[in-house]
Amino acid sequence: MNRRGILRNVVNVGRQVAKPSQWRRALNYVDQNRATLSIGPSASRRWLSVPANRGSLLQHRIPQLSQRRDASNISGDGAVKHTALYDLHVKNGGKMVPFGGFSMPVQYSDLSIIESHHWTREKASLFDVGHMVQHRLSGPAASLLLEHITPSSITTLASYHSTLSCLLHPVTGGIVDDTVITRLGPETFYLVTNAACRAKDLAYLKDQISASSYPEGIDHQVLDNWGLVALQGPLSTEILQDALIKNQATDLEGREEIDLQSLYFGQCKHFILNDPSPSSSSGDGDAAPILISRGGYTGEDGFEISVPPHLTQTFTDFLLANAGPEKLRLAGLGARDSLRLEAGMCLYGHDLNDDITPVQAGLSWIIGKERRVGGGFYGDEAILRELKPVKEGGSGPEKRRIGLIVEGAPAREGAKIVDGEGKEVGVVTSGCPSPTLQKNIAMGYVKSGTHKTGTEVGVVVRGKTRKGVVTKMPFVKSKYWKQAAGTAPG
C-alpha cells in the first residue's frame, strides 16, 4: 500500500469515533503532515494497516515491544517463534505481526478490529495467548518462595483458586512482571507471565530459587509448547460446556457431570479431554488433562484454557467447529488491546514497569491483608509506606495510575498530561478510541493530588492541549461470574 493509502486509513479511525467536526480537523492534520507521518519498523509503536472483508480499511495501533524485549523469544537463527496455532491463524486470514517474540494475529479477514471487539462483547471470541509463559512451581518450599517475591497471601490461597500478583524487585518494590498465580496442590503452583518478559523472568526466578533458604525444595518447570487459549464473551460458558459434554470429558475423579455455572471467577478445574480429532483412537493415550480457569483479559466473562501440546490444535479446531461461526469467532491482538483498556487492565512495558510499585499502579488490592501488617516480601518497607497516608505517618504514593476520557483526537502512549497552568503532572501510558463508549479513553500516571475522579487536566496530543477528565476504571463495567452475586462488576 502506498503512503497516501496508509494516511487515508489513519483518518478512518477518527471517522468511526469522532464527531464530523473532529474528523475534519483530523483530515486537515493528515493533509498538513503527510511528510512526517511514518510507519517505519524502527518505531517503538507502529500503525498497522489491516484490511477488513467489507471493502473498508481499519487502522488500529498495537503496542510494539522494543527489540530488547522481543529478543527474549527469538530463536538462535533470528526467526520469530510460532505458537501451536500459527497455521490456524494463517488459514483464517490472520494478519500476522511480531509481538513478544512471536508471530501473532492482530485480526482476521472476517471481521475488522472494531467488529471483533463488539463480537466479543455480544457473543464470544477465541484468542490465542500461547505466547504467554506457563510455569509450574512445586516442592516443599514453593509457597515460601512466592510469599517472599510477591505481596500476595499465598499461604491462604485455596487449592484451584487464582490471584493476580506481581513479581517484585528487592528494596524498591518495583514490578518485575505481573502474573496470575494458581494453587494446584499443597505446594504446587501454576503461574502465567508475559512473553515479552520471558528472559528477564526466567533469570529472576532462577536467581531467587538459588538464593532461597531451600533451593533443593523448589522445582521450577516451564511448560514450553503448551497451548493457552482464551474464550471470552457472554456465550463462552454455553460454548465450552457444550464442547466438554460432546467430548465426553471428565473431571480428575472420572465424573462426567460438567457444570461450569459453579466455576466462579478466579477458580479453575482440571478436566480429562479426549482427543477430538477424527483420526484419534479411543485408547487412554489420547486423553490428557486440560486446566480451565475462569477469568481473562477483556472484562467479559470467560475462560483461559491450558492445553497439552499434542491437543492444542485439535481442541481449538473442535471448539470452533462445535460452536459455529454464528457464536464463536477468532480474535486477535487488536481487539484484545481495546478490550483490556476498556476493562482498565494494565499491559506490562507500558502501564507497568520495573520502576512502578503495585500501590502506584492501583493494584494495592493484591497485597494480602495480613501482609500489610507483617510484610516479609520484597520491597515491603517502600510499599507499606506508600499504602499509609501522610496524615497517618506514611508517605503515600508520589504518583498514581488513572483513567482518562479525552476530547478530540485519541491520546497515545507518551502524551503529556498537564494541569490548568500547563505544568506537566503526568504521562499517558495507553490510549485508544473506545468502540463501546464511542469516546477516546486512556490511562496514565499523574502526581498524587491530581488523581481524583472528575479532575480536569490537559492532554497534549499532536502539539495541542485537549481536555481530559480523570475517570474511574474500568471504563466499561466488567461482567465476571462471581459466586456472591453471579454476574457482577469487577
mmCIF file with all atom_site columns, C-alpha atoms in Angstrom, residues 61 95 108 113-114 138 159-160 172 177 201 206-207 219 236 240 245 316 324 326 364 384 407 419 442 455 457 470 474:
data_model
loop_
_atom_site.group_PDB
_atom_site.id
_atom_site.type_symbol
_atom_site.label_atom_id
_atom_site.label_alt_id
_atom_site.label_comp_id
_atom_site.label_asym_id
_atom_site.label_entity_id
_atom_site.label_seq_id
_atom_site.pdbx_PDB_ins_code
_atom_site.Cartn_x
_atom_site.Cartn_y
_atom_site.Cartn_z
_atom_site.occupancy
_atom_site.B_iso_or_equiv
_atom_site.pdbx_formal_charge
_atom_site.auth_seq_id
_atom_site.auth_comp_id
_atom_site.auth_asym_id
_atom_site.auth_atom_id
_atom_site.pdbx_PDB_model_num
ATOM 1  C CA . ARG A 1 61  ? -2.470  0.895   16.865 1.00 0.00 ? 61  ARG A CA 1
ATOM 2  C CA . LYS A 1 95  ? -2.842  -10.518 9.770  1.00 0.00 ? 95  LYS A CA 1
ATOM 3  C CA . TYR A 1 108 ? -8.620  -11.942 10.873 1.00 0.00 ? 108 TYR A CA 1
ATOM 4  C CA . ILE A 1 113 ? -10.845 -4.943  14.769 1.00 0.00 ? 113 ILE A CA 1
ATOM 5  C CA . ILE A 1 114 ? -13.822 -2.881  15.916 1.00 0.00 ? 114 ILE A CA 1
ATOM 6  C CA . SER A 1 138 ? 6.413   -27.131 43.187 1.00 0.00 ? 138 SER A CA 1
ATOM 7  C CA . SER A 1 159 ? -6.478  -25.034 46.016 1.00 0.00 ? 159 SER A CA 1
ATOM 8  C CA . TYR A 1 160 ? -7.711  -24.424 42.479 1.00 0.00 ? 160 TYR A CA 1
ATOM 9  C CA . THR A 1 172 ? 12.231  -0.703  45.707 1.00 0.00 ? 172 THR A CA 1
ATOM 10 C CA . ASP A 1 177 ? 6.292   -8.602  35.877 1.00 0.00 ? 177 ASP A CA 1
ATOM 11 C CA . ASP A 1 201 ? 11.504  -13.517 34.399 1.00 0.00 ? 201 ASP A CA 1
ATOM 12 C CA . LYS A 1 206 ? 16.427  -18.829 38.736 1.00 0.00 ? 206 LYS A CA 1
ATOM 13 C CA . ASP A 1 207 ? 18.259  -16.313 40.905 1.00 0.00 ? 207 ASP A CA 1
ATOM 14 C CA . ASP A 1 219 ? 11.219  -27.422 41.313 1.00 0.00 ? 219 ASP A CA 1
ATOM 15 C CA . SER A 1 236 ? -18.416 -18.578 26.476 1.00 0.00 ? 236 SER A CA 1
ATOM 16 C CA . LEU A 1 240 ? -17.341 -24.512 26.468 1.00 0.00 ? 240 LEU A CA 1
ATOM 17 C CA . ILE A 1 245 ? -20.056 -32.676 27.109 1.00 0.00 ? 245 ILE A CA 1
ATOM 18 C CA . THR A 1 316 ? -9.135  -25.470 19.213 1.00 0.00 ? 316 THR A CA 1
ATOM 19 C CA . GLY A 1 324 ? -20.017 -22.489 14.745 1.00 0.00 ? 324 GLY A CA 1
ATOM 20 C CA . GLU A 1 326 ? -22.608 -17.643 14.359 1.00 0.00 ? 326 GLU A CA 1
ATOM 21 C CA . SER A 1 364 ? -2.994  -2.332  46.276 1.00 0.00 ? 364 SER A CA 1
ATOM 22 C CA . LEU A 1 384 ? 3.795   -0.408  53.100 1.00 0.00 ? 384 LEU A CA 1
ATOM 23 C CA . GLU A 1 407 ? -11.804 15.049  23.948 1.00 0.00 ? 407 GLU A CA 1
ATOM 24 C CA . ASP A 1 419 ? -2.603  20.927  34.858 1.00 0.00 ? 419 ASP A CA 1
ATOM 25 C CA . ALA A 1 442 ? -6.588  6.422   28.090 1.00 0.00 ? 442 ALA A CA 1
ATOM 26 C CA . THR A 1 455 ? -10.392 16.247  37.970 1.00 0.00 ? 455 THR A CA 1
ATOM 27 C CA . VAL A 1 457 ? -6.499  18.067  33.100 1.00 0.00 ? 457 VAL A CA 1
ATOM 28 C CA . VAL A 1 470 ? -9.951  11.721  35.297 1.00 0.00 ? 470 VAL A CA 1
ATOM 29 C CA . PRO A 1 474 ? -12.989 0.110   34.403 1.00 0.00 ? 474 PRO A CA 1
#
